[in-house]
mmCIF file with all atom_site columns, C-alpha atoms in Angstrom:
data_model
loop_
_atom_site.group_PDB
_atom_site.id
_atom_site.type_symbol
_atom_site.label_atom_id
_atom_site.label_alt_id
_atom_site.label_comp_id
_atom_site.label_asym_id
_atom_site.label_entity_id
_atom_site.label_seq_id
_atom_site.pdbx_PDB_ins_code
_atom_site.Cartn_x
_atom_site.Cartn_y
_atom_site.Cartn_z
_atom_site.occupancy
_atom_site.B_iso_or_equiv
_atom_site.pdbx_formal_charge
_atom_site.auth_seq_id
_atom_site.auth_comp_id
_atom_site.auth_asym_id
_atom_site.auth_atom_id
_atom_site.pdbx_PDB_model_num
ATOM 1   C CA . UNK A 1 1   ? 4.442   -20.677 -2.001  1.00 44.00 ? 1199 UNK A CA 1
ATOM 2   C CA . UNK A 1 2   ? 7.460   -20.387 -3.956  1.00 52.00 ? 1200 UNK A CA 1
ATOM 3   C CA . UNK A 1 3   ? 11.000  -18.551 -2.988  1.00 55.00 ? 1201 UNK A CA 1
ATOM 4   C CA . UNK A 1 4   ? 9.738   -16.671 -6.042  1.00 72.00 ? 1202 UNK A CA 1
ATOM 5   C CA . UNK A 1 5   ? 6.869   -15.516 -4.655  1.00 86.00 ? 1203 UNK A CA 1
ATOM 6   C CA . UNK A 1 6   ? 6.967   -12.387 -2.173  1.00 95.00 ? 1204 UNK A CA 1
ATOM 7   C CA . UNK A 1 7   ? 5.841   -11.866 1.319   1.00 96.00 ? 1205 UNK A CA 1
ATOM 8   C CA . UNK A 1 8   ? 3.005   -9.211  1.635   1.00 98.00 ? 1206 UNK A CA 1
ATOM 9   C CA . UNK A 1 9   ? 2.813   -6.372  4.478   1.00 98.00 ? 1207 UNK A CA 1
ATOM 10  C CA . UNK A 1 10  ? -0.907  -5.150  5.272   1.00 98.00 ? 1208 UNK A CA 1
ATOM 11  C CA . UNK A 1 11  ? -0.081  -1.289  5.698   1.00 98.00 ? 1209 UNK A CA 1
ATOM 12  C CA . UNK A 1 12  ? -3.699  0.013   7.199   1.00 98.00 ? 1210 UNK A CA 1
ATOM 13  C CA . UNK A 1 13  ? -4.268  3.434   7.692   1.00 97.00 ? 1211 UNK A CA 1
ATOM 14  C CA . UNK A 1 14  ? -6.379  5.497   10.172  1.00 96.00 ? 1212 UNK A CA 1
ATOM 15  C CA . UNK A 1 15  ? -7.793  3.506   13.235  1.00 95.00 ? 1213 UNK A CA 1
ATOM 16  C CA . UNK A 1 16  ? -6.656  0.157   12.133  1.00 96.00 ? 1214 UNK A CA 1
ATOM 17  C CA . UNK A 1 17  ? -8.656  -2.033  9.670   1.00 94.00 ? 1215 UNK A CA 1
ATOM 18  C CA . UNK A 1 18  ? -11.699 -4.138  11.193  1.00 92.00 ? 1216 UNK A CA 1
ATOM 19  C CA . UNK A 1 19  ? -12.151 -7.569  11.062  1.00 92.00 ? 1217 UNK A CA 1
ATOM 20  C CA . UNK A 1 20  ? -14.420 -7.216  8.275   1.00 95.00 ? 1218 UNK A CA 1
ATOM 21  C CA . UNK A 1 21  ? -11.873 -5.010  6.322   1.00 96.00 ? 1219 UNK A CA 1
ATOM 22  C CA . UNK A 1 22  ? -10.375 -6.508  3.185   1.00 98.00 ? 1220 UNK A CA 1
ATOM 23  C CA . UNK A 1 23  ? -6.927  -5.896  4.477   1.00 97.00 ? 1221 UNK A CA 1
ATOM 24  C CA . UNK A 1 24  ? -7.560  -8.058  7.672   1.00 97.00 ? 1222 UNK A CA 1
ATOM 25  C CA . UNK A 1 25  ? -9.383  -10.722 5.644   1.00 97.00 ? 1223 UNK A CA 1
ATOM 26  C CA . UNK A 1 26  ? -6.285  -10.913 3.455   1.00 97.00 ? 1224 UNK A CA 1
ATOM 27  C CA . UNK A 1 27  ? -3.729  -10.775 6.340   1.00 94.00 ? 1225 UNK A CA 1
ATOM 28  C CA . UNK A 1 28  ? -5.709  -13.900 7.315   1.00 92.00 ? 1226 UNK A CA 1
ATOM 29  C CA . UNK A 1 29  ? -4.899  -15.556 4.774   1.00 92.00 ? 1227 UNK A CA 1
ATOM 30  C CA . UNK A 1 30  ? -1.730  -17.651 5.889   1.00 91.00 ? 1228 UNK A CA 1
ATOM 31  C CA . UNK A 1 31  ? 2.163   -17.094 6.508   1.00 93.00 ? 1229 UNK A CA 1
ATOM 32  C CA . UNK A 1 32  ? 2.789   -15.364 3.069   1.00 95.00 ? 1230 UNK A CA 1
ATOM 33  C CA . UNK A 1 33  ? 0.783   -12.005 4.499   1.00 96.00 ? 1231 UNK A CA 1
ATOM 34  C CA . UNK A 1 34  ? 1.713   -9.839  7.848   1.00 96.00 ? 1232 UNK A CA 1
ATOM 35  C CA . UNK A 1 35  ? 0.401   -6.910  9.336   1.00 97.00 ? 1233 UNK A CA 1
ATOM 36  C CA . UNK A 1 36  ? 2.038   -3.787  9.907   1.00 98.00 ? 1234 UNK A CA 1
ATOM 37  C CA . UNK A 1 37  ? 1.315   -2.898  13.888  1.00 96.00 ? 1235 UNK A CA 1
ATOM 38  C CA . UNK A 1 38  ? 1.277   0.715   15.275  1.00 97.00 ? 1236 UNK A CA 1
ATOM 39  C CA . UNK A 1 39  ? 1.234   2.160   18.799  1.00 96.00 ? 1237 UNK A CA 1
ATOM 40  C CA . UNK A 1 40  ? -1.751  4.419   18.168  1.00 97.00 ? 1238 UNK A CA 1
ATOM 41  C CA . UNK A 1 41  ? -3.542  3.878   15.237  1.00 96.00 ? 1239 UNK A CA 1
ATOM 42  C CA . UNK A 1 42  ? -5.517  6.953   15.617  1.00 95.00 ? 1240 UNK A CA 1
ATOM 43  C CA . UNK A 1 43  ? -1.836  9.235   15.893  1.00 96.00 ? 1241 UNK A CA 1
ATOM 44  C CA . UNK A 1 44  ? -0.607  9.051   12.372  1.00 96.00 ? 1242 UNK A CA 1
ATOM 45  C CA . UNK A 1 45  ? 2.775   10.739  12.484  1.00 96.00 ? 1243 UNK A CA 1
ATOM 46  C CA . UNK A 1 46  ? 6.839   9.933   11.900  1.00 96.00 ? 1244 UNK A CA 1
ATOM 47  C CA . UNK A 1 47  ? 6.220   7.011   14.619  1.00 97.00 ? 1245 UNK A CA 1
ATOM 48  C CA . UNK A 1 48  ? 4.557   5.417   11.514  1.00 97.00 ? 1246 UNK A CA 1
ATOM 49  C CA . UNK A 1 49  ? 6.776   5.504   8.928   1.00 97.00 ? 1247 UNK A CA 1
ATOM 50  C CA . UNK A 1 50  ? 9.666   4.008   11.596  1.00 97.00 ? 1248 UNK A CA 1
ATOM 51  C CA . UNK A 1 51  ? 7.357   1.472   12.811  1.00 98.00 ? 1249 UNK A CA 1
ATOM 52  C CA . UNK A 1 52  ? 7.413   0.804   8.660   1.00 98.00 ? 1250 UNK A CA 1
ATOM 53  C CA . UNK A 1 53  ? 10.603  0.939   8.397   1.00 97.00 ? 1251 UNK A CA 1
ATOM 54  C CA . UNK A 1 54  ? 11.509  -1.354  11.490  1.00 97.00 ? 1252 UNK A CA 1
ATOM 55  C CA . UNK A 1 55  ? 9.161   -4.356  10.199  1.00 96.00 ? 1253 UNK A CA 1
ATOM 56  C CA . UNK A 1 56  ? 10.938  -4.222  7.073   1.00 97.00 ? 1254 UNK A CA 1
ATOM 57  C CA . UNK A 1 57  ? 14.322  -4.656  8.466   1.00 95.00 ? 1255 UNK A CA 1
ATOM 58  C CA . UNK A 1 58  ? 13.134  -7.140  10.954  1.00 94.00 ? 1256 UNK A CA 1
ATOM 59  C CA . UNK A 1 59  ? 12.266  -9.961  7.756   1.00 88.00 ? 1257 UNK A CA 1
ATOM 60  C CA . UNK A 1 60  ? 14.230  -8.709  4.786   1.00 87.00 ? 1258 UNK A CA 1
ATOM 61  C CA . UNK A 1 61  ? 12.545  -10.569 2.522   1.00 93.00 ? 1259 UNK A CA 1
ATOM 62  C CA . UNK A 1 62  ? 10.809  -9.771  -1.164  1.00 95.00 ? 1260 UNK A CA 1
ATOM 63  C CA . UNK A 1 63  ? 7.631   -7.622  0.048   1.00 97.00 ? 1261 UNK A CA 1
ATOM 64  C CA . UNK A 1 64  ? 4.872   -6.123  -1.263  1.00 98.00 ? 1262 UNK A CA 1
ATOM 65  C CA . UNK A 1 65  ? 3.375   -3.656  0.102   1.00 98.00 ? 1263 UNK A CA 1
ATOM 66  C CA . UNK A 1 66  ? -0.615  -3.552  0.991   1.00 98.00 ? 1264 UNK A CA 1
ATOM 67  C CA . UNK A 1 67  ? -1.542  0.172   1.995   1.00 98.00 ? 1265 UNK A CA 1
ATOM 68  C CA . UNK A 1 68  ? -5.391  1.541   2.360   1.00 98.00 ? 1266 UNK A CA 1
ATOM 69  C CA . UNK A 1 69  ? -5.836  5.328   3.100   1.00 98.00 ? 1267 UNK A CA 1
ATOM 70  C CA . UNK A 1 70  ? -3.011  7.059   5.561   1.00 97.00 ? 1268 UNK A CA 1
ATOM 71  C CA . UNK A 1 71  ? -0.937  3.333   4.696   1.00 98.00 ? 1269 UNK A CA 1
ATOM 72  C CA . UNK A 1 72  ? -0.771  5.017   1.373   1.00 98.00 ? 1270 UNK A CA 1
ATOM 73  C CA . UNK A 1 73  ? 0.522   7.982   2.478   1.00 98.00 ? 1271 UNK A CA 1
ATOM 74  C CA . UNK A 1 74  ? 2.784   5.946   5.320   1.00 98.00 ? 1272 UNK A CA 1
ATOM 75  C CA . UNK A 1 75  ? 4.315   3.941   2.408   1.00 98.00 ? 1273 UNK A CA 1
ATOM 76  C CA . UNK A 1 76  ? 5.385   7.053   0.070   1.00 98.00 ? 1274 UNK A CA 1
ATOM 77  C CA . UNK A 1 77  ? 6.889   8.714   3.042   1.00 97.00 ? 1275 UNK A CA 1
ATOM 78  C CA . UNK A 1 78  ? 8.778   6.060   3.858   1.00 97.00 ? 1276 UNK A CA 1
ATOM 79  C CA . UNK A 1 79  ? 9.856   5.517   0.263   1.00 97.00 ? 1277 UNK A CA 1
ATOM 80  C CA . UNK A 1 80  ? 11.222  8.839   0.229   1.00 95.00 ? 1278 UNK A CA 1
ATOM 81  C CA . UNK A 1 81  ? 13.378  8.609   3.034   1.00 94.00 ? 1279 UNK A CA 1
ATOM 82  C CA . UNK A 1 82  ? 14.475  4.676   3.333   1.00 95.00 ? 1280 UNK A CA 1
ATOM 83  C CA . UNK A 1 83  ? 16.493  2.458   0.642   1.00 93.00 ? 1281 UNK A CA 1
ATOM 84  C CA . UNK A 1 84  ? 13.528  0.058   -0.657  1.00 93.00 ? 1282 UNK A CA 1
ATOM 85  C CA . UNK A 1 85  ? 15.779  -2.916  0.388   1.00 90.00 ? 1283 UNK A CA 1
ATOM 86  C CA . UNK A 1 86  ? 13.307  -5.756  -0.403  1.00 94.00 ? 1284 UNK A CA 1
ATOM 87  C CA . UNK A 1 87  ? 10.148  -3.863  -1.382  1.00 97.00 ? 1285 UNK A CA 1
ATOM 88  C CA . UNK A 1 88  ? 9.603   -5.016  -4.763  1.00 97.00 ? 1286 UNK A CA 1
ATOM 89  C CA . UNK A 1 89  ? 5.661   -3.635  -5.377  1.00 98.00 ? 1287 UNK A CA 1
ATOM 90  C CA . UNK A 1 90  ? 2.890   -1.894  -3.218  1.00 98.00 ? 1288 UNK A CA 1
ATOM 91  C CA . UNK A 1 91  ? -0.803  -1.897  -3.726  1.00 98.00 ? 1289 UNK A CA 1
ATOM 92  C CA . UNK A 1 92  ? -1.959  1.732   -3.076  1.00 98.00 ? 1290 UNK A CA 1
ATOM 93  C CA . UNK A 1 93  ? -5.522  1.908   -2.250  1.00 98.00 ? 1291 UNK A CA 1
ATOM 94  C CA . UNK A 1 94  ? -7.529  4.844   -1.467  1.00 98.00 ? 1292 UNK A CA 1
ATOM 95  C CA . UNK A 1 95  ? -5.484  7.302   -0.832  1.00 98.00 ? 1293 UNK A CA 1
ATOM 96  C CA . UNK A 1 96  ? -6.017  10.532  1.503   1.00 97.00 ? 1294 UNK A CA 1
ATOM 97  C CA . UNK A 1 97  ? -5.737  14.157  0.260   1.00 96.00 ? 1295 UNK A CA 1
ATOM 98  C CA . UNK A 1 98  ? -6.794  15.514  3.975   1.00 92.00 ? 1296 UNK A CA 1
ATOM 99  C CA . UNK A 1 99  ? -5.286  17.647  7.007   1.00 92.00 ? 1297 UNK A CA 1
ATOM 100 C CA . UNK A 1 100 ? -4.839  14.153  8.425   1.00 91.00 ? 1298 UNK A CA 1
ATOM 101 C CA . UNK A 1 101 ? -1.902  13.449  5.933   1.00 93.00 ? 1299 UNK A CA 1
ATOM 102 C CA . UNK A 1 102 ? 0.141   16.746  7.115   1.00 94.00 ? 1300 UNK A CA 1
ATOM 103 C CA . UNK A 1 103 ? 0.927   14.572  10.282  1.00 92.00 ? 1301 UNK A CA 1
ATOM 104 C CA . UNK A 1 104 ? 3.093   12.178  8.308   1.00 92.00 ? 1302 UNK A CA 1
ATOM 105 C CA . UNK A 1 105 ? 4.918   15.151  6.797   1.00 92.00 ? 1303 UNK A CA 1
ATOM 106 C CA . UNK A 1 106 ? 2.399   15.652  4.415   1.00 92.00 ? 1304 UNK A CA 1
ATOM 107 C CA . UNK A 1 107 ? 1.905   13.627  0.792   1.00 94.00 ? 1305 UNK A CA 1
ATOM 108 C CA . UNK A 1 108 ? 5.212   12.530  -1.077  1.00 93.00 ? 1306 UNK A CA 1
ATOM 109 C CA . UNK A 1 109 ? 5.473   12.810  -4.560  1.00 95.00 ? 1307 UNK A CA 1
ATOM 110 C CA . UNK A 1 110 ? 8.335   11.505  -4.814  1.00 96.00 ? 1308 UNK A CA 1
ATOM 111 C CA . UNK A 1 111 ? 8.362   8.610   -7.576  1.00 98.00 ? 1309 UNK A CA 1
ATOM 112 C CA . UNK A 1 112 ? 8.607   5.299   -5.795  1.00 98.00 ? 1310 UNK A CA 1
ATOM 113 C CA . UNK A 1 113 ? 11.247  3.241   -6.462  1.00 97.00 ? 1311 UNK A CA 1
ATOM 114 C CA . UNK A 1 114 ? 9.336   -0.421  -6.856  1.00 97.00 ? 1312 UNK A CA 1
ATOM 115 C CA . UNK A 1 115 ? 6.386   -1.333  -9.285  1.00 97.00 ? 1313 UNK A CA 1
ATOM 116 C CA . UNK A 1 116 ? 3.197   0.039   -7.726  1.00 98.00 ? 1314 UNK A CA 1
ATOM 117 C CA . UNK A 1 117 ? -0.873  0.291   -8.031  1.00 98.00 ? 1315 UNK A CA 1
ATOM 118 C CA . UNK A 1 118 ? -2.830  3.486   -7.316  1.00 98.00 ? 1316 UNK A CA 1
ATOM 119 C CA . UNK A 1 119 ? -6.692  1.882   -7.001  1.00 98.00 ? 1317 UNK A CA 1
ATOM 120 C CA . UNK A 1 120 ? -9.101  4.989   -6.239  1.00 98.00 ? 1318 UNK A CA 1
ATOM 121 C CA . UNK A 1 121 ? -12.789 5.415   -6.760  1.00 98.00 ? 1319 UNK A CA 1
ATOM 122 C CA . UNK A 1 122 ? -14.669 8.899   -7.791  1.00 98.00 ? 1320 UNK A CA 1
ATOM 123 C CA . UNK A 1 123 ? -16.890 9.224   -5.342  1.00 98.00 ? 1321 UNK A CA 1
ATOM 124 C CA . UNK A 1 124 ? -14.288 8.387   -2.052  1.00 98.00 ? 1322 UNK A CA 1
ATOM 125 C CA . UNK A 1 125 ? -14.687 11.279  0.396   1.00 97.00 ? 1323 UNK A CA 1
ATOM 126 C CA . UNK A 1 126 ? -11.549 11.096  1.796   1.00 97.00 ? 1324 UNK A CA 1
ATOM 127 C CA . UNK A 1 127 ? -9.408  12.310  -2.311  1.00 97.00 ? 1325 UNK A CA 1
ATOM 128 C CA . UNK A 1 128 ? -11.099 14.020  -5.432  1.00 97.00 ? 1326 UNK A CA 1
ATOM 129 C CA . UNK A 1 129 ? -10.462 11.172  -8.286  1.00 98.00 ? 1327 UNK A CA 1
ATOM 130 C CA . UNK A 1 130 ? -8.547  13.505  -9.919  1.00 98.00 ? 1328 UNK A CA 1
ATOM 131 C CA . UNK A 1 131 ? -6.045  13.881  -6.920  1.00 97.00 ? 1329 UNK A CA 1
ATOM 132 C CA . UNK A 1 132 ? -5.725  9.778   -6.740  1.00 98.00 ? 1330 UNK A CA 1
ATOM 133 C CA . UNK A 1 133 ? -4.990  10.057  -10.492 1.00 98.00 ? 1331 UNK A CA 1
ATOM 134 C CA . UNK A 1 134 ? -1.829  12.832  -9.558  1.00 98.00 ? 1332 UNK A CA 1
ATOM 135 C CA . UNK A 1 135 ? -0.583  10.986  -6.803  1.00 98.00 ? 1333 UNK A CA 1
ATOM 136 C CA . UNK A 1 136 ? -0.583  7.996   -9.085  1.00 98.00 ? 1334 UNK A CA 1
ATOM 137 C CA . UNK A 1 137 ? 1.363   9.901   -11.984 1.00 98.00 ? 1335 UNK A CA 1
ATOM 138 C CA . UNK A 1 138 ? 3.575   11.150  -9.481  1.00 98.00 ? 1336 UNK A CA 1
ATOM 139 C CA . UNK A 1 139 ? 4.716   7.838   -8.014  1.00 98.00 ? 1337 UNK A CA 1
ATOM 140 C CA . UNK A 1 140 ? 4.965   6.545   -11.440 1.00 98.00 ? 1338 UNK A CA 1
ATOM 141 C CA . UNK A 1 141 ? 2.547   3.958   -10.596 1.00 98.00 ? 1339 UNK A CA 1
ATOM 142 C CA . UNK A 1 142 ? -0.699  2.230   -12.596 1.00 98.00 ? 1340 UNK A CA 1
ATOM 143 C CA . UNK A 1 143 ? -3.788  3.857   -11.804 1.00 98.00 ? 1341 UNK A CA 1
ATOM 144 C CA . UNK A 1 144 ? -7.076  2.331   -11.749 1.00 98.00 ? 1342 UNK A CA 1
ATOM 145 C CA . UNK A 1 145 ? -10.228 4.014   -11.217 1.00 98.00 ? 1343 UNK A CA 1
ATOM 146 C CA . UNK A 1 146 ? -13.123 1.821   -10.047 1.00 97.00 ? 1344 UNK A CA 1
ATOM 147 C CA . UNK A 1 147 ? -15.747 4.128   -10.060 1.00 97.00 ? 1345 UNK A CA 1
ATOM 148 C CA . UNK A 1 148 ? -18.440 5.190   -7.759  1.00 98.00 ? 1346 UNK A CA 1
ATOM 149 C CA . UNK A 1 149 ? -16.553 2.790   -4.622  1.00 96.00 ? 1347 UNK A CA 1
ATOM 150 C CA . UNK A 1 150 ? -16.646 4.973   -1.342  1.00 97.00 ? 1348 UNK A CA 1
ATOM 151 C CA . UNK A 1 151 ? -13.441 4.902   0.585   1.00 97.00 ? 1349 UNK A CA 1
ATOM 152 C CA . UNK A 1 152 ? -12.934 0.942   -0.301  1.00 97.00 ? 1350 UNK A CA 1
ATOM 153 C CA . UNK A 1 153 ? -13.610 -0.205  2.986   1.00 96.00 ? 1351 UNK A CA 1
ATOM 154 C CA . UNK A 1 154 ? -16.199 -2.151  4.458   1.00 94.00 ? 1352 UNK A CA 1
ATOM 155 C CA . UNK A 1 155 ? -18.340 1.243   4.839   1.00 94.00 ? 1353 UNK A CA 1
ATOM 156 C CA . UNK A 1 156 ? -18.656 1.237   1.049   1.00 94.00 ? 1354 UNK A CA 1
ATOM 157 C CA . UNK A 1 157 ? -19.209 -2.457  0.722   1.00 92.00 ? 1355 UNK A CA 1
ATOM 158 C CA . UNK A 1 158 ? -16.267 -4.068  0.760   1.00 93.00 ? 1356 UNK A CA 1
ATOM 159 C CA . UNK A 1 159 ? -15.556 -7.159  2.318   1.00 92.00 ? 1357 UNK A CA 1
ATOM 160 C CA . UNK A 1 160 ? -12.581 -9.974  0.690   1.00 94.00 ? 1358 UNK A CA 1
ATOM 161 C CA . UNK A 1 161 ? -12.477 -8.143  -2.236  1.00 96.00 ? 1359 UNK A CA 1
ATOM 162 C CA . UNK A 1 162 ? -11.827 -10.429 -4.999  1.00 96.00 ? 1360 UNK A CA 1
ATOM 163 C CA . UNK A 1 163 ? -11.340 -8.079  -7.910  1.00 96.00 ? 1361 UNK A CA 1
ATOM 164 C CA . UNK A 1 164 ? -8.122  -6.342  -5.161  1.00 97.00 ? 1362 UNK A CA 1
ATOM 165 C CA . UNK A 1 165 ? -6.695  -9.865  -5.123  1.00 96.00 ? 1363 UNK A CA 1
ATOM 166 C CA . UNK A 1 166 ? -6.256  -9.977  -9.245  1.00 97.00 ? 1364 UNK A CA 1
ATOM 167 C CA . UNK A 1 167 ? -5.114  -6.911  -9.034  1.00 98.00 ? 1365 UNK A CA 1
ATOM 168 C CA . UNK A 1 168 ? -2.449  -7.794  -6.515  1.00 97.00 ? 1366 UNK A CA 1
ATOM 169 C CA . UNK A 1 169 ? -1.884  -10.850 -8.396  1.00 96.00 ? 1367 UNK A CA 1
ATOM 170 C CA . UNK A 1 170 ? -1.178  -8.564  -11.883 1.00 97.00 ? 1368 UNK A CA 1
ATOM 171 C CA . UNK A 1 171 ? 1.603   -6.548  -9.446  1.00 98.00 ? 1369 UNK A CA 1
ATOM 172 C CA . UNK A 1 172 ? 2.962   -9.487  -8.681  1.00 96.00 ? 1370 UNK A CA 1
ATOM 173 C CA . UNK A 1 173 ? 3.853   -10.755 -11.938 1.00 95.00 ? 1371 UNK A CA 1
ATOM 174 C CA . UNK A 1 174 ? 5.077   -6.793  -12.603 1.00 94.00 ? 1372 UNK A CA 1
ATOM 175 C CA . UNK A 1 175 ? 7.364   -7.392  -10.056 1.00 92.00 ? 1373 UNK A CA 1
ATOM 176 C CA . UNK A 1 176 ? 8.392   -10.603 -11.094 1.00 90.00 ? 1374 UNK A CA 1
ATOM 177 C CA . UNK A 1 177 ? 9.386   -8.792  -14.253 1.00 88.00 ? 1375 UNK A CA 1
ATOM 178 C CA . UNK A 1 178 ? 11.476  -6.076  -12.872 1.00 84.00 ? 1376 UNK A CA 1
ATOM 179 C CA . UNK A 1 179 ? 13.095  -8.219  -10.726 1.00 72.00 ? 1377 UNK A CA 1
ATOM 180 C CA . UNK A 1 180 ? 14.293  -10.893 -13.119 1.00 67.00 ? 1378 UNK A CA 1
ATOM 181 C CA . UNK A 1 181 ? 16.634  -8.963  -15.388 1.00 58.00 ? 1379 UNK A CA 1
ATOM 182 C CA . UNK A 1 182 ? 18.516  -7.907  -12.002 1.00 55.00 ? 1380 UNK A CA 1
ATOM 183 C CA . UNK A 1 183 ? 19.311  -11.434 -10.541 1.00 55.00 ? 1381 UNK A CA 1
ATOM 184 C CA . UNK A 1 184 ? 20.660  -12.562 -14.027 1.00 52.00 ? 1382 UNK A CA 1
ATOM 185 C CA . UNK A 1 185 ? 23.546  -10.159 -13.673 1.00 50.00 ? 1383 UNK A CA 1
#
């Protein structure tokens, strides 16, 4: 790893991610990824976004963000209401559009203020496609649509997710991009 190259926080949402779970198989993956830890992981509510916010400030470092499900809606919340510091990118995957989400102050649609990825799928049960697609204009992020998926978890199939990685990889280089016309002032 470069000093170029970020540091990635796993964001999971609802009930933690299982060791199957892409997100923990990534978070495996060496010193380069963290995890995001929670009290309750089954009590989404301002307690998230602070415990967020804390890990950020406790390694102020170039970060990406990692969200799945309620992480999504965790990150944008926080986005809203923090400076971004050090975020430079998040990878937004499956994101809610239930009651759930009105416990973290409901869905910001704010634009985010860092290079981000929207990754949905049309059949998740948890947001209409078309939802994903808003939330994704909204943020002003890239929006891919990969089709009949589930909620992109291990209940729909999912285990290390190699096509995620390239796509993380892609927001990477984004990043990159954005960031380099800033450090040569």
């Amino acid at each position: 790893m470069s000093a170029d190259d970020p540091a990635f926080l796993i964001v999971p949402g609802l009930g933690d991610s299982g060791p199957g779970h892409w997100q923990s198989l990534w978070a495996g993956r060496g010193p380069a990824f963290r995890r995001l830890h929670q009290r309750d992981w089954n009590a989404p509510g301002p307690d998230w976004i602070a415990a967020l916010d804390a890990e950020l400030r406790r390694r102020p470092v170039p970060t990406v963000l990692v969200a799945h499900s309620l992480g999504c809606t965790t990150v944008a919340a926080w986005a809203q209401a923090h400076d971004p510091g050090d975020v430079v990118g998040a990878l937004l995957v499956a994101p809610p559009d239930t009651p759930r989400v009105e416990r973290l102050g409901g869905t910001s649609l704010a634009p985010l203020p860092f290079p981000s990825v929207v990754v949905a799928s049309s059949d998740d049960p948890c947001c209409r496609l078309e939802r994903a697609r808003q939330f994704a204009h909204h943020w002003g992020a890239r929006f891919v649509d990969l089709g009949p998926c589930g909620h992109i978890n291990v209940a729909s199939g999912f285990g290390a997710w190699p096509a995620g990685e390239r796509l993380l990889a892609g927001l990477v280089r984004r990043a990159r991009r954005v960031r380099e016309p800033a450090r040569a002032r």
